[in-house]
mmCIF file of N, CA and C in Angstrom:
data_model
loop_
_atom_site.group_PDB
_atom_site.id
_atom_site.type_symbol
_atom_site.label_atom_id
_atom_site.label_comp_id
_atom_site.label_asym_id
_atom_site.label_seq_id
_atom_site.Cartn_x
_atom_site.Cartn_y
_atom_site.Cartn_z
ATOM 1 N N MET A 1 -47.422 46.145 5.070
ATOM 2 C CA MET A 1 -47.226 47.692 5.762
ATOM 3 C C MET A 1 -47.715 48.642 4.572
ATOM 4 N N PHE A 2 -47.614 48.325 3.462
ATOM 5 C CA PHE A 2 -47.654 49.291 2.335
ATOM 6 C C PHE A 2 -49.048 48.504 1.534
ATOM 7 N N LYS A 3 -50.005 49.423 0.915
ATOM 8 C CA LYS A 3 -51.072 48.985 0.165
ATOM 9 C C LYS A 3 -51.055 49.414 -1.089
ATOM 10 N N THR A 4 -50.702 50.678 -1.352
ATOM 11 C CA THR A 4 -49.911 51.666 -2.565
ATOM 12 C C THR A 4 -49.083 52.453 -2.338
ATOM 13 N N ILE A 5 -48.095 51.970 -3.186
ATOM 14 C CA ILE A 5 -46.839 52.464 -3.658
ATOM 15 C C ILE A 5 -46.817 53.545 -4.808
ATOM 16 N N LEU A 6 -46.837 54.427 -4.955
ATOM 17 C CA LEU A 6 -46.310 55.545 -6.283
ATOM 18 C C LEU A 6 -44.915 55.335 -6.493
ATOM 19 N N LEU A 7 -44.288 54.921 -7.565
ATOM 20 C CA LEU A 7 -43.188 55.125 -7.903
ATOM 21 C C LEU A 7 -42.921 55.772 -9.142
ATOM 22 N N ALA A 8 -42.042 56.861 -8.738
ATOM 23 C CA ALA A 8 -41.549 58.204 -9.569
ATOM 24 C C ALA A 8 -40.450 57.945 -10.448
ATOM 25 N N VAL A 9 -40.893 57.759 -11.381
ATOM 26 C CA VAL A 9 -39.714 57.539 -12.380
ATOM 27 C C VAL A 9 -39.189 58.794 -13.505
ATOM 28 N N ASP A 10 -37.996 58.812 -14.206
ATOM 29 C CA ASP A 10 -37.710 59.827 -14.847
ATOM 30 C C ASP A 10 -37.920 59.030 -16.405
ATOM 31 N N MET A 11 -38.426 59.023 -17.388
ATOM 32 C CA MET A 11 -38.259 58.262 -18.439
ATOM 33 C C MET A 11 -37.019 58.747 -19.544
ATOM 34 N N ASN A 12 -36.738 59.956 -19.312
ATOM 35 C CA ASN A 12 -35.340 60.263 -19.578
ATOM 36 C C ASN A 12 -33.713 59.771 -19.147
ATOM 37 N N ASP A 13 -34.120 59.072 -17.879
ATOM 38 C CA ASP A 13 -32.773 58.809 -17.157
ATOM 39 C C ASP A 13 -33.046 57.330 -16.457
ATOM 40 N N MET A 14 -33.420 56.566 -17.680
ATOM 41 C CA MET A 14 -33.681 54.906 -17.343
ATOM 42 C C MET A 14 -32.661 54.127 -16.820
ATOM 43 N N PRO A 15 -31.592 54.512 -17.172
ATOM 44 C CA PRO A 15 -30.532 53.498 -16.217
ATOM 45 C C PRO A 15 -30.907 53.736 -14.614
ATOM 46 N N GLU A 16 -30.841 55.246 -14.197
ATOM 47 C CA GLU A 16 -30.911 55.546 -12.888
ATOM 48 C C GLU A 16 -32.464 55.115 -12.355
ATOM 49 N N SER A 17 -33.497 55.231 -13.235
ATOM 50 C CA SER A 17 -34.584 54.852 -12.653
ATOM 51 C C SER A 17 -34.755 53.285 -12.808
ATOM 52 N N GLY A 18 -34.229 52.409 -13.390
ATOM 53 C CA GLY A 18 -34.362 51.306 -13.492
ATOM 54 C C GLY A 18 -33.884 50.702 -12.116
ATOM 55 N N HIS A 19 -33.370 50.734 -11.295
ATOM 56 C CA HIS A 19 -32.558 50.409 -10.147
ATOM 57 C C HIS A 19 -33.564 50.971 -8.864
ATOM 58 N N VAL A 20 -34.323 52.353 -9.263
ATOM 59 C CA VAL A 20 -35.387 52.710 -8.280
ATOM 60 C C VAL A 20 -36.513 51.824 -8.564
ATOM 61 N N ALA A 21 -37.059 51.155 -9.847
ATOM 62 C CA ALA A 21 -38.315 50.447 -10.146
ATOM 63 C C ALA A 21 -37.925 48.752 -9.494
ATOM 64 N N ASP A 22 -36.704 48.663 -9.524
ATOM 65 C CA ASP A 22 -36.301 47.109 -8.928
ATOM 66 C C ASP A 22 -37.123 47.471 -7.588
ATOM 67 N N ALA A 23 -36.119 48.443 -6.730
ATOM 68 C CA ALA A 23 -36.251 48.630 -5.150
ATOM 69 C C ALA A 23 -37.750 48.379 -4.925
ATOM 70 N N ALA A 24 -38.802 49.216 -5.565
ATOM 71 C CA ALA A 24 -40.092 49.390 -5.443
ATOM 72 C C ALA A 24 -40.825 48.176 -5.903
ATOM 73 N N VAL A 25 -40.453 47.240 -7.055
ATOM 74 C CA VAL A 25 -40.930 45.946 -7.120
ATOM 75 C C VAL A 25 -40.702 45.350 -5.960
ATOM 76 N N HIS A 26 -39.578 45.335 -5.176
ATOM 77 C CA HIS A 26 -39.103 44.350 -4.248
ATOM 78 C C HIS A 26 -40.416 44.560 -2.973
ATOM 79 N N MET A 27 -40.077 46.100 -2.965
ATOM 80 C CA MET A 27 -41.368 46.508 -1.923
ATOM 81 C C MET A 27 -42.565 46.026 -2.346
ATOM 82 N N ALA A 28 -42.956 46.162 -3.024
ATOM 83 C CA ALA A 28 -44.502 45.786 -3.320
ATOM 84 C C ALA A 28 -44.564 44.308 -2.970
ATOM 85 N N GLU A 29 -43.601 43.444 -3.652
ATOM 86 C CA GLU A 29 -43.884 42.041 -3.686
ATOM 87 C C GLU A 29 -43.662 41.628 -2.303
ATOM 88 N N CYS A 30 -42.910 42.264 -1.180
ATOM 89 C CA CYS A 30 -42.624 42.115 -0.500
ATOM 90 C C CYS A 30 -43.712 42.204 0.962
ATOM 91 N N THR A 31 -44.477 43.523 0.453
ATOM 92 C CA THR A 31 -45.520 43.937 1.449
ATOM 93 C C THR A 31 -47.012 43.492 0.804
ATOM 94 N N GLY A 32 -47.193 43.053 -0.822
ATOM 95 C CA GLY A 32 -48.762 42.781 -0.647
ATOM 96 C C GLY A 32 -49.201 43.908 -1.806
ATOM 97 N N ALA A 33 -48.072 45.169 -1.708
ATOM 98 C CA ALA A 33 -48.540 46.348 -2.557
ATOM 99 C C ALA A 33 -48.960 46.370 -3.914
ATOM 100 N N ARG A 34 -49.589 47.198 -4.271
ATOM 101 C CA ARG A 34 -49.728 47.483 -5.531
ATOM 102 C C ARG A 34 -48.907 49.010 -6.189
ATOM 103 N N LEU A 35 -48.661 49.091 -7.462
ATOM 104 C CA LEU A 35 -47.925 50.494 -7.738
ATOM 105 C C LEU A 35 -48.592 50.880 -9.154
ATOM 106 N N HIS A 36 -48.121 52.208 -8.553
ATOM 107 C CA HIS A 36 -48.747 53.333 -9.360
ATOM 108 C C HIS A 36 -47.257 54.078 -9.802
ATOM 109 N N ILE A 37 -47.374 54.215 -11.060
ATOM 110 C CA ILE A 37 -46.177 54.780 -11.582
ATOM 111 C C ILE A 37 -46.290 56.072 -12.336
ATOM 112 N N ILE A 38 -45.630 57.318 -12.018
ATOM 113 C CA ILE A 38 -45.814 58.446 -12.494
ATOM 114 C C ILE A 38 -44.243 58.823 -13.434
ATOM 115 N N ASN A 39 -44.755 59.351 -14.429
ATOM 116 C CA ASN A 39 -43.612 60.521 -15.358
ATOM 117 C C ASN A 39 -44.061 61.666 -14.990
ATOM 118 N N VAL A 40 -42.959 62.598 -14.859
ATOM 119 C CA VAL A 40 -43.600 64.111 -14.941
ATOM 120 C C VAL A 40 -42.683 64.574 -15.839
ATOM 121 N N ILE A 41 -43.228 65.239 -17.103
ATOM 122 C CA ILE A 41 -42.729 66.191 -17.768
ATOM 123 C C ILE A 41 -42.656 67.420 -17.253
ATOM 124 N N PRO A 42 -41.219 67.661 -17.234
ATOM 125 C CA PRO A 42 -41.031 69.290 -16.493
ATOM 126 C C PRO A 42 -41.750 70.502 -17.192
ATOM 127 N N GLY A 43 -42.381 71.476 -16.608
ATOM 128 C CA GLY A 43 -42.942 72.357 -17.129
ATOM 129 C C GLY A 43 -42.143 73.109 -17.804
ATOM 130 N N SER A 44 -42.820 73.897 -18.760
ATOM 131 C CA SER A 44 -41.978 74.554 -19.959
ATOM 132 C C SER A 44 -41.566 76.072 -19.031
ATOM 133 N N GLY A 45 -41.794 76.397 -17.564
ATOM 134 C CA GLY A 45 -41.457 77.203 -16.876
ATOM 135 C C GLY A 45 -41.268 78.639 -17.520
ATOM 136 N N MET A 46 -41.339 78.835 -18.590
ATOM 137 C CA MET A 46 -42.223 80.301 -18.701
ATOM 138 C C MET A 46 -43.281 80.521 -19.907
ATOM 139 N N ALA A 47 -44.323 81.130 -19.280
ATOM 140 C CA ALA A 47 -45.536 81.130 -20.460
ATOM 141 C C ALA A 47 -45.449 81.210 -21.937
ATOM 142 N N MET A 48 -44.301 82.235 -21.758
ATOM 143 C CA MET A 48 -43.936 82.693 -23.442
ATOM 144 C C MET A 48 -43.832 81.336 -24.082
ATOM 145 N N VAL A 49 -42.750 80.417 -23.308
ATOM 146 C CA VAL A 49 -42.487 79.160 -23.929
ATOM 147 C C VAL A 49 -43.769 78.048 -24.250
ATOM 148 N N GLY A 50 -44.661 78.167 -23.442
ATOM 149 C CA GLY A 50 -45.445 77.464 -23.434
ATOM 150 C C GLY A 50 -46.848 77.535 -24.237
ATOM 151 N N SER A 51 -46.661 79.068 -24.677
ATOM 152 C CA SER A 51 -47.404 79.692 -25.481
ATOM 153 C C SER A 51 -47.055 79.455 -26.654
ATOM 154 N N TYR A 52 -45.677 79.117 -27.144
ATOM 155 C CA TYR A 52 -44.973 79.161 -28.182
ATOM 156 C C TYR A 52 -45.475 77.965 -28.818
ATOM 157 N N LEU A 53 -45.612 76.567 -27.887
ATOM 158 C CA LEU A 53 -45.432 75.127 -28.459
ATOM 159 C C LEU A 53 -46.783 74.855 -28.512
ATOM 160 N N GLY A 54 -47.885 75.335 -27.915
ATOM 161 C CA GLY A 54 -49.260 75.207 -27.972
ATOM 162 C C GLY A 54 -49.626 74.007 -27.355
ATOM 163 N N ALA A 55 -50.922 73.935 -27.462
ATOM 164 C CA ALA A 55 -51.613 72.676 -26.645
ATOM 165 C C ALA A 55 -51.326 71.480 -27.390
ATOM 166 N N GLU A 56 -51.189 71.828 -29.045
ATOM 167 C CA GLU A 56 -51.530 70.258 -29.634
ATOM 168 C C GLU A 56 -49.953 69.814 -29.180
ATOM 169 N N GLN A 57 -48.910 70.501 -29.428
ATOM 170 C CA GLN A 57 -47.388 70.535 -29.307
ATOM 171 C C GLN A 57 -47.598 69.208 -27.655
ATOM 172 N N ALA A 58 -47.857 69.934 -26.754
ATOM 173 C CA ALA A 58 -47.838 69.490 -25.371
ATOM 174 C C ALA A 58 -48.788 68.491 -25.490
ATOM 175 N N ASN A 59 -49.705 68.257 -25.724
ATOM 176 C CA ASN A 59 -50.635 66.504 -26.225
ATOM 177 C C ASN A 59 -49.531 65.989 -26.828
ATOM 178 N N ALA A 60 -48.901 65.885 -27.553
ATOM 179 C CA ALA A 60 -48.310 65.237 -28.691
ATOM 180 C C ALA A 60 -47.152 64.763 -27.442
ATOM 181 N N ILE A 61 -46.340 65.473 -26.820
ATOM 182 C CA ILE A 61 -45.255 65.066 -25.525
ATOM 183 C C ILE A 61 -45.797 64.207 -24.747
ATOM 184 N N LYS A 62 -47.124 64.608 -24.480
ATOM 185 C CA LYS A 62 -47.261 63.941 -23.292
ATOM 186 C C LYS A 62 -48.013 62.650 -23.972
ATOM 187 N N HIS A 63 -48.463 62.301 -24.964
ATOM 188 C CA HIS A 63 -48.579 61.239 -25.661
ATOM 189 C C HIS A 63 -47.603 60.014 -25.851
ATOM 190 N N GLU A 64 -46.594 60.395 -26.367
ATOM 191 C CA GLU A 64 -45.359 59.985 -26.415
ATOM 192 C C GLU A 64 -44.302 59.339 -25.266
ATOM 193 N N ALA A 65 -44.546 60.286 -24.062
ATOM 194 C CA ALA A 65 -44.300 59.812 -23.070
ATOM 195 C C ALA A 65 -44.969 58.702 -22.146
ATOM 196 N N ALA A 66 -46.495 58.765 -22.500
ATOM 197 C CA ALA A 66 -47.348 57.850 -21.885
ATOM 198 C C ALA A 66 -46.784 56.521 -22.633
ATOM 199 N N GLN A 67 -46.527 56.385 -24.055
ATOM 200 C CA GLN A 67 -46.355 55.063 -24.657
ATOM 201 C C GLN A 67 -45.151 54.673 -24.083
ATOM 202 N N ARG A 68 -43.924 55.503 -23.998
ATOM 203 C CA ARG A 68 -42.825 55.022 -23.549
ATOM 204 C C ARG A 68 -42.929 54.328 -22.127
ATOM 205 N N LEU A 69 -43.809 54.897 -21.318
ATOM 206 C CA LEU A 69 -43.650 54.993 -20.216
ATOM 207 C C LEU A 69 -44.751 53.494 -19.802
ATOM 208 N N GLU A 70 -45.827 53.083 -20.742
ATOM 209 C CA GLU A 70 -46.449 52.050 -20.919
ATOM 210 C C GLU A 70 -45.255 50.655 -21.490
ATOM 211 N N ALA A 71 -44.598 51.024 -22.524
ATOM 212 C CA ALA A 71 -43.683 50.033 -23.079
ATOM 213 C C ALA A 71 -42.902 49.672 -22.315
ATOM 214 N N TRP A 72 -41.956 50.727 -21.179
ATOM 215 C CA TRP A 72 -41.043 50.211 -20.138
ATOM 216 C C TRP A 72 -41.603 49.331 -19.314
ATOM 217 N N ALA A 73 -42.697 49.920 -18.764
ATOM 218 C CA ALA A 73 -43.651 49.186 -17.334
ATOM 219 C C ALA A 73 -43.787 47.822 -17.979
ATOM 220 N N THR A 74 -44.021 47.563 -19.350
ATOM 221 C CA THR A 74 -44.456 45.671 -19.871
ATOM 222 C C THR A 74 -43.461 45.072 -19.210
ATOM 223 N N LYS A 75 -42.200 45.924 -19.554
ATOM 224 C CA LYS A 75 -41.266 44.767 -19.395
ATOM 225 C C LYS A 75 -40.490 45.205 -18.029
ATOM 226 N N ALA A 76 -40.681 46.157 -17.305
ATOM 227 C CA ALA A 76 -39.977 46.459 -16.265
ATOM 228 C C ALA A 76 -40.928 45.876 -14.888
ATOM 229 N N ILE A 77 -42.135 46.220 -14.744
ATOM 230 C CA ILE A 77 -43.142 45.734 -13.834
ATOM 231 C C ILE A 77 -43.604 44.564 -13.910
ATOM 232 N N PRO A 78 -43.623 43.353 -12.844
ATOM 233 C CA PRO A 78 -44.168 42.166 -12.960
ATOM 234 C C PRO A 78 -45.506 41.867 -13.001
ATOM 235 N N THR A 79 -46.632 41.359 -13.930
ATOM 236 C CA THR A 79 -47.789 41.185 -13.838
ATOM 237 C C THR A 79 -48.518 40.918 -12.689
ATOM 238 N N GLY A 80 -49.445 41.914 -12.320
ATOM 239 C CA GLY A 80 -50.219 41.582 -11.272
ATOM 240 C C GLY A 80 -50.022 42.729 -10.082
ATOM 241 N N LEU A 81 -48.759 43.669 -10.460
ATOM 242 C CA LEU A 81 -48.154 44.536 -9.141
ATOM 243 C C LEU A 81 -48.448 45.765 -9.812
ATOM 244 N N LEU A 82 -48.908 46.097 -11.255
ATOM 245 C CA LEU A 82 -49.263 47.476 -11.612
ATOM 246 C C LEU A 82 -50.898 47.931 -11.479
ATOM 247 N N ASP A 83 -50.944 49.177 -10.940
ATOM 248 C CA ASP A 83 -52.362 49.362 -10.904
ATOM 249 C C ASP A 83 -52.667 50.683 -11.464
ATOM 250 N N GLY A 84 -51.442 51.530 -11.572
ATOM 251 C CA GLY A 84 -51.791 52.201 -12.982
ATOM 252 C C GLY A 84 -50.926 53.145 -13.333
ATOM 253 N N LEU A 85 -50.898 54.029 -14.296
ATOM 254 C CA LEU A 85 -49.414 54.418 -15.065
ATOM 255 C C LEU A 85 -50.259 56.218 -14.953
ATOM 256 N N HIS A 86 -49.426 56.940 -14.988
ATOM 257 C CA HIS A 86 -49.744 58.197 -14.655
ATOM 258 C C HIS A 86 -48.629 59.308 -15.484
ATOM 259 N N VAL A 87 -49.126 60.241 -16.393
ATOM 260 C CA VAL A 87 -48.132 61.074 -17.216
ATOM 261 C C VAL A 87 -48.237 62.787 -16.709
ATOM 262 N N THR A 88 -48.054 63.306 -16.206
ATOM 263 C CA THR A 88 -48.305 64.784 -15.757
ATOM 264 C C THR A 88 -47.275 65.493 -16.319
ATOM 265 N N GLN A 89 -47.538 67.073 -16.651
ATOM 266 C CA GLN A 89 -46.779 67.707 -16.683
ATOM 267 C C GLN A 89 -46.829 69.137 -15.704
ATOM 268 N N GLY A 90 -45.698 69.594 -15.329
ATOM 269 C CA GLY A 90 -45.168 70.630 -14.066
ATOM 270 C C GLY A 90 -44.334 70.417 -13.540
ATOM 271 N N THR A 91 -44.430 70.791 -12.198
ATOM 272 C CA THR A 91 -43.230 70.847 -11.162
ATOM 273 C C THR A 91 -43.332 69.596 -10.677
ATOM 274 N N ILE A 92 -42.039 69.094 -11.073
ATOM 275 C CA ILE A 92 -42.071 67.607 -10.988
ATOM 276 C C ILE A 92 -42.134 67.175 -9.397
ATOM 277 N N TYR A 93 -41.854 67.918 -8.206
ATOM 278 C CA TYR A 93 -41.998 67.049 -6.788
ATOM 279 C C TYR A 93 -44.074 67.543 -6.197
ATOM 280 N N HIS A 94 -44.000 68.658 -7.241
ATOM 281 C CA HIS A 94 -45.576 69.145 -6.871
ATOM 282 C C HIS A 94 -46.625 68.062 -7.610
ATOM 283 N N GLU A 95 -46.065 67.390 -8.713
ATOM 284 C CA GLU A 95 -47.092 66.450 -9.432
ATOM 285 C C GLU A 95 -46.868 65.087 -8.636
ATOM 286 N N ILE A 96 -45.408 64.936 -8.334
ATOM 287 C CA ILE A 96 -44.973 63.475 -7.433
ATOM 288 C C ILE A 96 -46.514 63.548 -6.264
ATOM 289 N N ILE A 97 -46.160 64.465 -5.423
ATOM 290 C CA ILE A 97 -46.977 64.418 -4.272
ATOM 291 C C ILE A 97 -48.496 64.597 -4.454
ATOM 292 N N LYS A 98 -49.212 65.369 -5.483
ATOM 293 C CA LYS A 98 -50.472 65.347 -5.972
ATOM 294 C C LYS A 98 -51.232 64.070 -6.377
ATOM 295 N N ALA A 99 -49.788 63.296 -7.239
ATOM 296 C CA ALA A 99 -50.579 62.003 -7.951
ATOM 297 C C ALA A 99 -50.624 61.085 -6.317
ATOM 298 N N ALA A 100 -49.750 60.984 -5.593
ATOM 299 C CA ALA A 100 -49.825 60.484 -4.357
ATOM 300 C C ALA A 100 -50.902 60.555 -3.849
ATOM 301 N N GLN A 101 -51.591 61.557 -3.685
ATOM 302 C CA GLN A 101 -52.504 61.749 -2.694
ATOM 303 C C GLN A 101 -53.786 61.346 -3.695
ATOM 304 N N ASP A 102 -53.569 61.546 -4.777
ATOM 305 C CA ASP A 102 -54.744 61.204 -5.834
ATOM 306 C C ASP A 102 -55.116 59.270 -5.616
ATOM 307 N N VAL A 103 -53.878 59.059 -5.644
ATOM 308 C CA VAL A 103 -54.164 57.549 -5.210
ATOM 309 C C VAL A 103 -53.972 56.686 -4.280
ATOM 310 N N ALA A 104 -53.804 57.457 -3.366
ATOM 311 C CA ALA A 104 -54.389 57.234 -1.843
ATOM 312 C C ALA A 104 -52.736 56.028 -1.710
ATOM 313 N N ALA A 105 -51.793 56.463 -1.903
ATOM 314 C CA ALA A 105 -50.433 55.945 -1.985
ATOM 315 C C ALA A 105 -50.288 56.246 -0.367
ATOM 316 N N ASP A 106 -49.763 54.837 0.177
ATOM 317 C CA ASP A 106 -49.093 54.738 1.556
ATOM 318 C C ASP A 106 -47.530 55.493 1.223
ATOM 319 N N ALA A 107 -46.902 54.803 0.349
ATOM 320 C CA ALA A 107 -45.301 55.379 0.169
ATOM 321 C C ALA A 107 -45.280 55.914 -0.962
ATOM 322 N N ILE A 108 -44.174 56.739 -1.022
ATOM 323 C CA ILE A 108 -43.574 57.150 -2.631
ATOM 324 C C ILE A 108 -42.110 56.482 -2.393
ATOM 325 N N VAL A 109 -41.905 56.370 -3.771
ATOM 326 C CA VAL A 109 -40.445 55.862 -4.117
ATOM 327 C C VAL A 109 -39.999 56.753 -4.917
ATOM 328 N N VAL A 110 -38.962 57.367 -4.653
ATOM 329 C CA VAL A 110 -38.032 58.503 -5.460
ATOM 330 C C VAL A 110 -36.428 57.867 -5.313
ATOM 331 N N GLY A 111 -36.206 58.324 -7.050
ATOM 332 C CA GLY A 111 -34.622 58.047 -7.051
ATOM 333 C C GLY A 111 -33.972 59.310 -6.622
ATOM 334 N N ALA A 112 -32.608 59.336 -6.621
ATOM 335 C CA ALA A 112 -31.750 60.509 -5.970
ATOM 336 C C ALA A 112 -30.416 60.521 -6.748
ATOM 337 N N HIS A 113 -30.393 61.310 -7.421
ATOM 338 C CA HIS A 113 -28.916 61.432 -8.341
ATOM 339 C C HIS A 113 -28.000 61.564 -7.399
ATOM 340 N N ARG A 114 -26.650 61.344 -7.674
ATOM 341 C CA ARG A 114 -25.483 61.278 -7.033
ATOM 342 C C ARG A 114 -25.477 62.656 -6.545
ATOM 343 N N PRO A 115 -24.882 63.170 -5.158
ATOM 344 C CA PRO A 115 -24.894 64.578 -4.646
ATOM 345 C C PRO A 115 -24.043 65.393 -5.742
ATOM 346 N N ALA A 116 -24.521 66.303 -6.076
ATOM 347 C CA ALA A 116 -23.518 67.548 -6.310
ATOM 348 C C ALA A 116 -23.496 68.617 -4.823
ATOM 349 N N LEU A 117 -22.810 69.557 -5.412
ATOM 350 C CA LEU A 117 -22.139 70.712 -4.353
ATOM 351 C C LEU A 117 -23.971 71.179 -3.704
ATOM 352 N N ARG A 118 -24.404 71.828 -4.844
ATOM 353 C CA ARG A 118 -25.804 72.238 -4.533
ATOM 354 C C ARG A 118 -26.750 71.942 -3.878
ATOM 355 N N ASP A 119 -27.106 70.073 -4.049
ATOM 356 C CA ASP A 119 -27.486 69.510 -3.447
ATOM 357 C C ASP A 119 -27.376 68.184 -2.799
ATOM 358 N N TYR A 120 -26.589 68.461 -1.748
ATOM 359 C CA TYR A 120 -25.607 67.816 -1.055
ATOM 360 C C TYR A 120 -26.159 66.506 -0.904
ATOM 361 N N LEU A 121 -27.207 66.205 -0.198
ATOM 362 C CA LEU A 121 -27.667 65.008 0.288
ATOM 363 C C LEU A 121 -28.702 64.182 -0.837
ATOM 364 N N VAL A 122 -29.530 64.769 -0.834
ATOM 365 C CA VAL A 122 -30.472 64.287 -2.098
ATOM 366 C C VAL A 122 -30.655 65.355 -3.338
ATOM 367 N N GLY A 123 -31.410 65.071 -4.417
ATOM 368 C CA GLY A 123 -31.875 65.777 -5.452
ATOM 369 C C GLY A 123 -32.622 66.545 -5.009
ATOM 370 N N PRO A 124 -32.663 67.750 -5.416
ATOM 371 C CA PRO A 124 -33.908 68.592 -5.249
ATOM 372 C C PRO A 124 -35.268 68.173 -5.467
ATOM 373 N N ASN A 125 -35.669 67.707 -6.253
ATOM 374 C CA ASN A 125 -36.957 67.459 -6.168
ATOM 375 C C ASN A 125 -37.036 65.945 -5.391
ATOM 376 N N ALA A 126 -36.311 65.153 -4.985
ATOM 377 C CA ALA A 126 -36.449 64.033 -4.153
ATOM 378 C C ALA A 126 -36.452 64.802 -2.570
ATOM 379 N N ALA A 127 -35.600 65.881 -2.587
ATOM 380 C CA ALA A 127 -35.720 66.376 -1.112
ATOM 381 C C ALA A 127 -36.980 67.313 -0.799
ATOM 382 N N ARG A 128 -37.333 68.001 -1.831
ATOM 383 C CA ARG A 128 -38.782 68.618 -2.031
ATOM 384 C C ARG A 128 -39.819 67.381 -1.655
ATOM 385 N N VAL A 129 -39.727 66.244 -2.196
ATOM 386 C CA VAL A 129 -40.549 65.554 -1.625
ATOM 387 C C VAL A 129 -40.809 64.870 -0.481
ATOM 388 N N VAL A 130 -39.559 64.539 0.363
ATOM 389 C CA VAL A 130 -39.344 64.015 1.355
ATOM 390 C C VAL A 130 -39.690 65.176 2.502
ATOM 391 N N ARG A 131 -39.354 66.515 2.338
ATOM 392 C CA ARG A 131 -39.778 67.692 3.336
ATOM 393 C C ARG A 131 -41.380 67.824 3.311
ATOM 394 N N HIS A 132 -41.990 67.669 1.724
ATOM 395 C CA HIS A 132 -43.538 68.175 1.776
ATOM 396 C C HIS A 132 -44.772 67.146 1.828
ATOM 397 N N ALA A 133 -44.082 65.970 1.350
ATOM 398 C CA ALA A 133 -45.346 64.616 1.445
ATOM 399 C C ALA A 133 -45.482 64.101 2.860
ATOM 400 N N PRO A 134 -47.118 63.811 3.221
ATOM 401 C CA PRO A 134 -47.670 63.340 4.142
ATOM 402 C C PRO A 134 -47.363 61.783 4.067
ATOM 403 N N GLN A 135 -46.786 61.306 2.872
ATOM 404 C CA GLN A 135 -46.536 59.802 3.288
ATOM 405 C C GLN A 135 -45.398 59.462 3.269
ATOM 406 N N SER A 136 -45.030 57.999 3.794
ATOM 407 C CA SER A 136 -43.665 58.153 3.555
ATOM 408 C C SER A 136 -42.927 58.120 2.391
ATOM 409 N N VAL A 137 -41.574 58.348 2.637
ATOM 410 C CA VAL A 137 -40.890 58.211 1.108
ATOM 411 C C VAL A 137 -39.441 57.676 1.453
ATOM 412 N N ILE A 138 -39.657 56.806 -0.065
ATOM 413 C CA ILE A 138 -38.011 56.095 0.135
ATOM 414 C C ILE A 138 -37.200 56.587 -0.626
ATOM 415 N N VAL A 139 -36.140 56.948 -0.468
ATOM 416 C CA VAL A 139 -35.380 57.287 -1.408
ATOM 417 C C VAL A 139 -33.980 56.481 -1.908
ATOM 418 N N ILE A 140 -34.189 56.162 -2.958
ATOM 419 C CA ILE A 140 -33.084 55.076 -3.587
ATOM 420 C C ILE A 140 -32.038 55.722 -4.299
ATOM 421 N N ARG A 141 -30.866 55.597 -3.823
ATOM 422 C CA ARG A 141 -29.690 55.789 -4.656
ATOM 423 C C ARG A 141 -29.211 55.288 -5.662
#
């Protein structure tokens, strides 16, 4: 059914992302798909903040995130399923959709936090991915 699945994880919320990864691994194993995993570092939001941090600090943050993602994936993803690790920075939902297109993903797997009043059915980023991605999107709670 699926050949390539993009799994979006939040390295700052691994207990939550862990069960989302379990679901993506199960899907990949059942369908014979390969997994790409993305972790998006939120953008600084304001140009003033980004210019204060500088390119060197931004690269250090991205490098640390890539190391953490690789260490986690080595433990969490069975050998032979993983096709790529991706760490990007920017608007979370936009980066997930862009990465899915870049790797030609058939499906995107995202997690959704328990709903708060402001985002009642799914989290704001998951909801935007669902609304805007041309691929199938599986939301795991």
